[in-house]
Coordinates of C-alpha atoms in Angstrom, one line a residue:
Chain Y
M1 CA 0.0 0.1 0.0
K2 CA 1.3 3.5 -1.1
N3 CA 1.8 5.7 2.0
C4 CA 1.2 9.7 2.4
L5 CA 2.0 12.0 5.3
V6 CA -0.2 14.7 5.6
V7 CA 1.3 17.8 7.0
D8 CA -1.3 20.8 8.3
D9 CA -1.8 22.6 11.2
S10 CA -5.4 22.2 10.8
R11 CA -7.1 18.9 12.4
V12 CA -9.7 19.2 10.3
I13 CA -8.0 19.4 7.1
R14 CA -5.9 16.6 7.9
K15 CA -8.8 14.3 8.7
V16 CA -10.5 15.3 5.5
A17 CA -7.5 14.7 3.2
C18 CA -6.7 11.6 5.3
R19 CA -10.1 10.4 4.6
I20 CA -9.7 11.0 0.8
L21 CA -6.3 9.4 0.7
Q22 CA -7.7 6.3 2.3
D23 CA -10.2 5.9 0.0
L24 CA -7.7 6.1 -2.6
K25 CA -6.3 3.2 -0.8
F26 CA -3.2 5.3 0.9
D27 CA -1.8 4.4 3.9
T28 CA -1.7 7.8 6.1
A29 CA 0.1 9.7 8.7
E30 CA 0.0 13.2 10.1
A31 CA 1.9 16.1 11.2
E32 CA 0.9 19.4 12.6
D33 CA 3.9 21.3 11.4
G34 CA 7.2 21.2 9.7
I35 CA 9.0 20.0 12.6
A36 CA 6.8 17.2 13.4
A37 CA 7.1 16.3 9.6
L38 CA 10.6 15.9 9.5
Q39 CA 10.6 13.7 12.5
S40 CA 8.2 11.4 10.8
C41 CA 10.3 11.4 7.6
R42 CA 13.5 10.6 9.5
Q43 CA 11.8 7.5 11.1
R44 CA 9.7 6.4 7.6
M45 CA 10.2 8.4 4.5
P46 CA 6.9 8.5 3.0
Q47 CA 6.1 8.2 -0.9
L48 CA 3.9 11.2 -1.0
I49 CA 3.8 14.2 1.4
L50 CA 0.8 16.4 1.3
L51 CA 1.9 19.7 2.6
D52 CA 0.4 23.0 3.8
W53 CA 2.5 26.3 3.6
N54 CA 1.5 28.4 6.7
M55 CA 2.2 26.3 9.9
P56 CA 3.7 27.6 13.0
N57 CA 7.3 26.3 14.2
M58 CA 8.4 25.4 10.7
N59 CA 6.3 26.3 7.7
G60 CA 6.2 24.2 4.6
I61 CA 8.5 25.7 2.1
E62 CA 10.9 25.5 5.2
F63 CA 10.6 22.1 5.8
L64 CA 10.5 21.3 1.9
K65 CA 13.8 22.9 1.7
T66 CA 15.1 21.0 4.5
L67 CA 13.4 17.8 3.7
R68 CA 15.3 17.9 0.0
K69 CA 18.5 18.1 1.7
E70 CA 18.1 15.2 3.8
R71 CA 19.2 11.5 3.0
N72 CA 16.4 9.9 0.8
G73 CA 15.0 13.4 0.9
Q74 CA 14.4 13.5 -2.7
Q75 CA 12.2 10.3 -2.7
P76 CA 9.2 11.7 -1.7
V77 CA 6.6 13.3 -3.9
V78 CA 5.7 16.5 -2.5
V79 CA 2.4 18.1 -3.1
F80 CA 1.7 21.6 -1.8
C81 CA -1.8 22.1 -0.3
T82 CA -2.3 25.6 0.4
T83 CA -4.6 28.9 0.2
E84 CA -1.2 30.5 -1.0
N85 CA -2.6 30.4 -4.3
D86 CA -0.8 33.2 -6.4
V87 CA 2.0 32.4 -9.0
S88 CA 4.8 33.6 -6.9
H89 CA 4.3 31.0 -4.2
I90 CA 3.5 28.4 -6.8
T91 CA 6.8 29.4 -8.6
E92 CA 9.0 29.3 -5.1
A93 CA 7.2 25.8 -4.4
L94 CA 8.4 24.2 -7.4
S95 CA 11.7 25.9 -7.3
A96 CA 12.1 24.3 -3.6
G97 CA 11.4 21.0 -5.1
A98 CA 7.8 20.4 -4.9
N99 CA 6.1 18.2 -7.5
E100 CA 2.6 19.5 -7.5
Y101 CA 0.2 22.2 -6.4
I102 CA -3.0 21.9 -4.9
M103 CA -4.8 25.3 -4.0
K104 CA -7.3 25.1 -1.2
P105 CA -10.4 24.9 -1.3
F106 CA -10.1 21.0 -2.7
D107 CA -12.0 18.4 -3.2
R108 CA -11.5 14.7 -3.9
E109 CA -11.5 15.0 -7.7
I110 CA -8.9 17.7 -7.4
I111 CA -6.6 15.2 -5.1
E112 CA -7.1 12.4 -7.6
A113 CA -6.3 14.3 -10.5
K114 CA -3.0 15.7 -9.0
L115 CA -2.0 12.4 -7.8
A116 CA -2.6 11.3 -11.3
E117 CA -0.4 14.2 -12.4
V118 CA 2.5 12.7 -10.2
G119 CA 2.0 9.0 -11.2
L120 CA 0.4 7.9 -8.1
M121 CA -3.0 7.0 -9.3
Chain V
M1 CA -43.9 17.6 -17.3
T2 CA -46.9 15.3 -19.0
P3 CA -45.7 12.3 -21.2
D4 CA -46.9 14.1 -24.3
D5 CA -44.9 17.3 -23.3
F6 CA -41.9 15.0 -22.9
S7 CA -42.4 13.2 -26.1
F8 CA -42.7 16.4 -28.3
L9 CA -39.6 17.8 -26.1
A10 CA -37.7 14.6 -27.1
Q11 CA -38.3 14.8 -30.5
M12 CA -37.6 18.3 -30.9
V13 CA -34.3 18.0 -29.2
R14 CA -33.6 14.7 -31.4
R15 CA -34.1 16.6 -34.5
R16 CA -32.0 19.6 -33.7
A17 CA -29.1 18.1 -32.1
G18 CA -29.4 14.3 -32.3
L19 CA -29.5 14.3 -28.6
V20 CA -31.5 11.2 -27.2
L21 CA -33.6 12.3 -24.1
T22 CA -35.1 9.3 -21.8
E23 CA -37.7 9.8 -19.2
K24 CA -35.1 8.4 -16.8
K25 CA -33.4 11.5 -16.7
L26 CA -36.5 13.6 -16.4
H27 CA -35.7 15.3 -13.2
L28 CA -32.3 16.5 -14.4
I29 CA -34.0 17.4 -17.9
E30 CA -36.2 19.5 -15.6
S31 CA -33.6 21.0 -13.6
R32 CA -31.9 22.2 -16.9
L33 CA -34.8 23.5 -18.1
S34 CA -35.3 25.7 -15.0
T35 CA -32.5 27.9 -16.2
V36 CA -34.3 28.5 -19.6
M37 CA -37.7 29.0 -17.9
R38 CA -36.1 31.9 -15.7
R39 CA -34.2 33.5 -18.9
F40 CA -37.8 33.6 -20.7
G41 CA -40.1 34.1 -18.0
F42 CA -41.9 30.9 -17.9
R43 CA -43.5 29.6 -14.9
S44 CA -44.2 26.3 -15.6
T45 CA -42.5 23.5 -17.8
D46 CA -46.1 23.4 -19.6
A47 CA -46.0 26.8 -20.4
L48 CA -42.5 26.5 -22.0
V49 CA -43.7 23.4 -24.2
K50 CA -46.7 25.2 -25.2
E51 CA -44.4 27.9 -26.4
L52 CA -42.4 25.7 -28.0
R53 CA -45.1 23.9 -30.0
H54 CA -45.7 27.4 -31.5
G55 CA -42.4 27.2 -33.1
R56 CA -40.4 30.2 -31.1
E57 CA -36.9 29.6 -32.6
T58 CA -35.2 31.3 -29.9
L59 CA -36.6 29.2 -27.3
A60 CA -36.1 26.1 -29.0
R61 CA -32.4 26.8 -29.5
A62 CA -32.1 27.8 -26.0
V63 CA -33.7 24.6 -24.8
T64 CA -31.5 22.5 -27.2
E65 CA -28.3 24.0 -25.9
V66 CA -29.2 24.0 -22.3
L67 CA -30.0 19.8 -22.8
T68 CA -26.4 19.4 -23.9
T69 CA -23.9 18.2 -21.5
N70 CA -20.9 20.6 -20.9
E71 CA -18.7 18.6 -18.9
S72 CA -15.1 18.8 -19.5
S73 CA -11.6 19.0 -18.3
F74 CA -8.3 19.4 -19.3
F75 CA -6.5 16.8 -20.8
R76 CA -9.5 14.7 -19.8
D77 CA -8.9 10.9 -20.5
R78 CA -5.0 11.3 -20.0
A79 CA -3.8 8.3 -21.9
A80 CA -5.6 9.5 -25.1
F81 CA -3.6 12.7 -24.7
E82 CA -0.5 10.9 -23.9
A83 CA -1.1 8.6 -27.3
F84 CA -1.8 11.7 -29.2
R85 CA 1.6 13.4 -27.9
E86 CA 3.9 10.5 -28.3
R87 CA 2.5 8.7 -31.3
V88 CA 0.1 10.6 -33.4
L89 CA 1.5 14.0 -33.4
P90 CA 5.2 12.4 -34.5
R91 CA 3.9 10.8 -37.2
L92 CA 1.7 13.8 -38.5
I93 CA 4.7 15.9 -38.0
E94 CA 6.9 13.9 -40.2
A95 CA 4.3 13.4 -42.9
R96 CA 3.7 17.0 -43.1
A97 CA 7.1 18.0 -43.1
E98 CA 7.0 19.6 -46.5
T99 CA 3.8 21.4 -46.3
K100 CA 4.1 22.3 -42.6
R101 CA 0.6 22.6 -41.9
L102 CA -1.7 20.7 -39.5
R103 CA -5.4 20.8 -39.3
I104 CA -7.0 19.9 -36.0
W105 CA -10.7 19.8 -35.1
S106 CA -12.2 19.6 -31.5
A107 CA -15.8 18.7 -32.5
A108 CA -17.6 19.2 -29.1
C109 CA -15.3 21.5 -27.4
A110 CA -17.6 22.6 -24.5
A111 CA -15.9 25.3 -22.4
G112 CA -12.7 25.0 -24.7
Q113 CA -10.3 22.8 -22.1
E114 CA -10.1 20.2 -25.0
A115 CA -9.0 22.6 -27.7
Y116 CA -6.7 24.4 -25.2
S117 CA -5.1 20.9 -24.0
I118 CA -4.1 20.3 -27.8
A119 CA -2.8 23.7 -28.3
M120 CA -0.6 23.2 -25.2
L121 CA 0.7 20.1 -26.9
L122 CA 1.6 21.9 -30.1
D123 CA 3.1 24.9 -28.2
D124 CA 5.6 22.3 -26.5
L125 CA 6.7 21.5 -29.9
K126 CA 7.2 25.2 -31.0
L127 CA 5.9 24.6 -34.4
Q128 CA 5.0 27.7 -35.1
A129 CA 8.3 29.3 -34.5
Q130 CA 9.5 26.8 -37.0
G131 CA 7.0 28.0 -39.8
W132 CA 4.3 25.7 -39.4
S133 CA 0.5 27.2 -40.1
I134 CA -1.7 25.5 -37.2
D135 CA -5.3 25.4 -38.1
L136 CA -7.0 24.3 -34.6
I137 CA -10.6 24.3 -34.9
A138 CA -13.0 23.9 -32.0
T139 CA -16.8 23.7 -32.4
D140 CA -19.5 23.4 -30.0
L141 CA -23.5 23.3 -30.4
S142 CA -23.9 25.9 -27.4
A143 CA -23.1 29.5 -28.3
E144 CA -22.6 29.9 -24.5
M145 CA -19.9 27.4 -24.4
I146 CA -18.4 29.1 -27.6
A147 CA -18.5 32.3 -25.9
R148 CA -16.9 30.8 -22.5
S149 CA -14.3 29.2 -24.7
E150 CA -13.3 32.5 -26.3
E151 CA -13.2 34.1 -23.3
G152 CA -10.7 31.4 -21.9
L153 CA -11.3 32.3 -18.2
Y154 CA -11.2 29.0 -15.6
S155 CA -12.3 28.6 -12.1
H156 CA -9.9 27.5 -9.4
F157 CA -11.6 24.1 -9.6
E158 CA -11.5 23.8 -13.4
V159 CA -7.7 24.3 -13.7
Q160 CA -7.1 21.8 -11.2
R161 CA -8.6 18.8 -12.9
G162 CA -6.2 17.4 -15.3
L163 CA -3.6 20.5 -15.6
A164 CA -0.2 20.0 -14.3
I165 CA 0.8 22.9 -12.1
R166 CA 3.9 23.7 -14.3
R167 CA 1.3 24.2 -17.4
L168 CA -0.8 26.3 -15.2
V169 CA 1.7 28.6 -14.4
A170 CA 3.3 28.5 -18.0
H171 CA -0.3 29.0 -19.9
F172 CA -2.3 30.9 -17.7
S173 CA -2.7 34.6 -15.8
Q174 CA -4.4 34.7 -12.4
E175 CA -7.4 37.2 -12.4
G176 CA -8.9 37.4 -8.9
G177 CA -9.6 33.8 -8.1
S178 CA -9.8 32.6 -11.9
W179 CA -7.3 31.7 -14.4
R180 CA -7.2 33.0 -18.1
I181 CA -5.4 31.2 -20.8
H182 CA -2.4 33.4 -22.7
E183 CA -3.3 34.9 -25.5
N184 CA -0.9 33.1 -27.9
L185 CA -2.9 29.9 -26.9
R186 CA -6.2 31.6 -27.3
R187 CA -5.1 32.9 -30.9
M188 CA -4.4 29.3 -32.0
V189 CA -7.8 28.2 -31.8
S190 CA -10.5 29.2 -33.7
F191 CA -14.2 28.6 -32.1
H192 CA -17.2 28.1 -34.0
Q193 CA -21.1 27.2 -33.2
F194 CA -21.5 24.1 -35.4
N195 CA -24.1 21.2 -34.9
L196 CA -22.8 17.9 -35.6
L197 CA -25.8 17.0 -37.7
D198 CA -25.2 19.7 -40.2
S199 CA -22.5 19.4 -43.1
Y200 CA -19.1 19.3 -42.7
G201 CA -18.1 20.8 -45.9
W202 CA -16.1 23.6 -44.6
L203 CA -14.0 21.2 -42.3
D204 CA -12.0 19.5 -45.1
D205 CA -8.5 17.8 -44.9
L206 CA -8.6 17.3 -41.2
D207 CA -5.3 15.6 -39.6
A208 CA -6.9 14.8 -36.6
V209 CA -10.2 15.1 -35.2
F210 CA -11.5 14.9 -31.3
C211 CA -14.8 13.9 -31.0
R212 CA -15.2 12.9 -27.6
N213 CA -18.1 12.1 -25.2
V214 CA -20.5 13.4 -27.4
L215 CA -21.3 10.1 -29.5
I216 CA -22.7 9.0 -26.5
Y217 CA -25.9 11.1 -26.3
F218 CA -26.7 10.2 -29.9
D219 CA -28.6 7.3 -31.4
Q220 CA -27.1 4.7 -33.5
K221 CA -28.2 6.1 -36.9
T222 CA -26.8 9.5 -35.6
K223 CA -23.6 8.2 -34.3
A224 CA -22.8 6.2 -37.8
S225 CA -23.4 9.5 -40.0
V226 CA -21.3 11.6 -37.7
L227 CA -18.3 8.8 -37.9
D228 CA -19.0 8.6 -41.8
K229 CA -18.9 12.6 -42.3
I230 CA -15.6 12.4 -40.0
A231 CA -14.1 9.6 -42.0
E232 CA -14.7 11.8 -45.2
M233 CA -13.4 14.8 -43.9
L234 CA -10.2 13.1 -42.7
T235 CA -6.8 13.0 -44.3
P236 CA -5.9 9.3 -45.4
D237 CA -3.0 9.1 -42.5
G238 CA -5.3 11.3 -40.1
A239 CA -6.4 10.1 -36.7
L240 CA -9.7 10.2 -34.8
V241 CA -9.9 10.2 -31.1
L242 CA -13.2 9.1 -29.3
G243 CA -14.0 9.5 -25.6
N244 CA -13.4 6.7 -22.9
S245 CA -16.8 4.9 -23.3
E246 CA -16.9 5.6 -27.2
A247 CA -16.3 3.2 -29.9
V248 CA -16.8 2.5 -33.5
T249 CA -17.6 -1.0 -33.4
G250 CA -20.8 -1.9 -35.2
L251 CA -21.1 1.9 -36.2
S252 CA -18.4 2.5 -39.0
T253 CA -16.2 0.3 -41.1
A254 CA -14.1 3.4 -41.9
F255 CA -11.9 3.3 -38.8
V256 CA -9.4 1.0 -37.8
P257 CA -8.3 1.1 -33.7
V258 CA -4.7 2.1 -33.1
D259 CA -2.8 -0.2 -30.6
R260 CA -1.4 1.0 -27.6
A261 CA -3.5 4.4 -28.2
P262 CA -6.5 4.4 -26.3
N263 CA -9.5 5.6 -28.2
T264 CA -7.6 6.5 -31.2
Y265 CA -8.6 5.4 -34.7
A266 CA -7.1 5.5 -38.2
K267 CA -8.5 5.0 -41.6
T268 CA -6.3 1.9 -42.7
K269 CA -4.7 -0.8 -41.1
T270 CA -1.2 0.5 -42.5
I271 CA -2.1 4.0 -40.6
A272 CA -3.1 2.1 -37.6
Q273 CA 0.0 0.1 -37.6
R274 CA 2.3 2.8 -38.3
L275 CA 0.9 5.0 -35.4
A276 CA 1.0 2.3 -33.2
S277 CA 5.0 1.5 -33.9

């Protein structure tokens, strides 16, 4: 089974995203900020990371830049999932190594379409 | 709606656009008719159908348009687009190296996503910079859909279905919460209101035809007629791309499926083999 780490400081968003991903046959884990996400990745590198931008302690872009320097940190497919919907944020995320980008609000169809884009559907 | 009114409506829509309405979809039909009723000031479907029986053309056209399905997305049915990019386009470009001319038709373009998806694939190849003439024609029965296509403005949800984020950033500009297709792609496509039941005379010498997710709404006879007309307009080495749930089996002998290219058809076995190789 494919596995996904959902990183978002909103418990509700994590729950909704996890439910959709589980329906799509993903094994899910959760983290509430970048630091918790890094700890989780160091224990077990996931295949997919669904990543919020604005979070306390360590935000999404800082997490991504750190992740990509970690051992095996190039492996996970990282899909941003954020309300930061402008071109400059999208471009910054892609430059930092994001594979795809979901603009909130999202639904199951969007998640499915984006996972198809990155070859995980 | 009375059975008699439904029967009148179904016959009218079949005659005008080839669409087959069934009573199983009565709820959906009534829901769609409600927008026309509001627009023309009718309080009931009875009153609407009564007016249609008097032969009011603008109303009949509006009713026909509203009963067509306009669901679409960018790069819908990814595998078909991949096959077009990897197999069909390279063969066509090779075959047209001297004339440097490509003519492609998106036959039921809805809000334009299919035509713009094809435009993006062509733009990737930078053919126009190499002196190619690209004729990308997109048609739809609905005037409203043609207007939307020409506007090229898509919602947050529309651009996230089938469109890779890099393509979004490369080919669209943000306008508030919406995204507008760039002018260079907009100019690549010419949009026209067109009924697939009409004459295809102006659509000659087509190198590829995308006729997707529209045959499913027609009866067998109309499907066969549309396929025959497409076959006449398609160049001998051209390709036809249908929707996921559509096929030519039992409808037309003019097409041969292309192996390893989902939903793609050629006019001869030789061309089908060439496209599959």
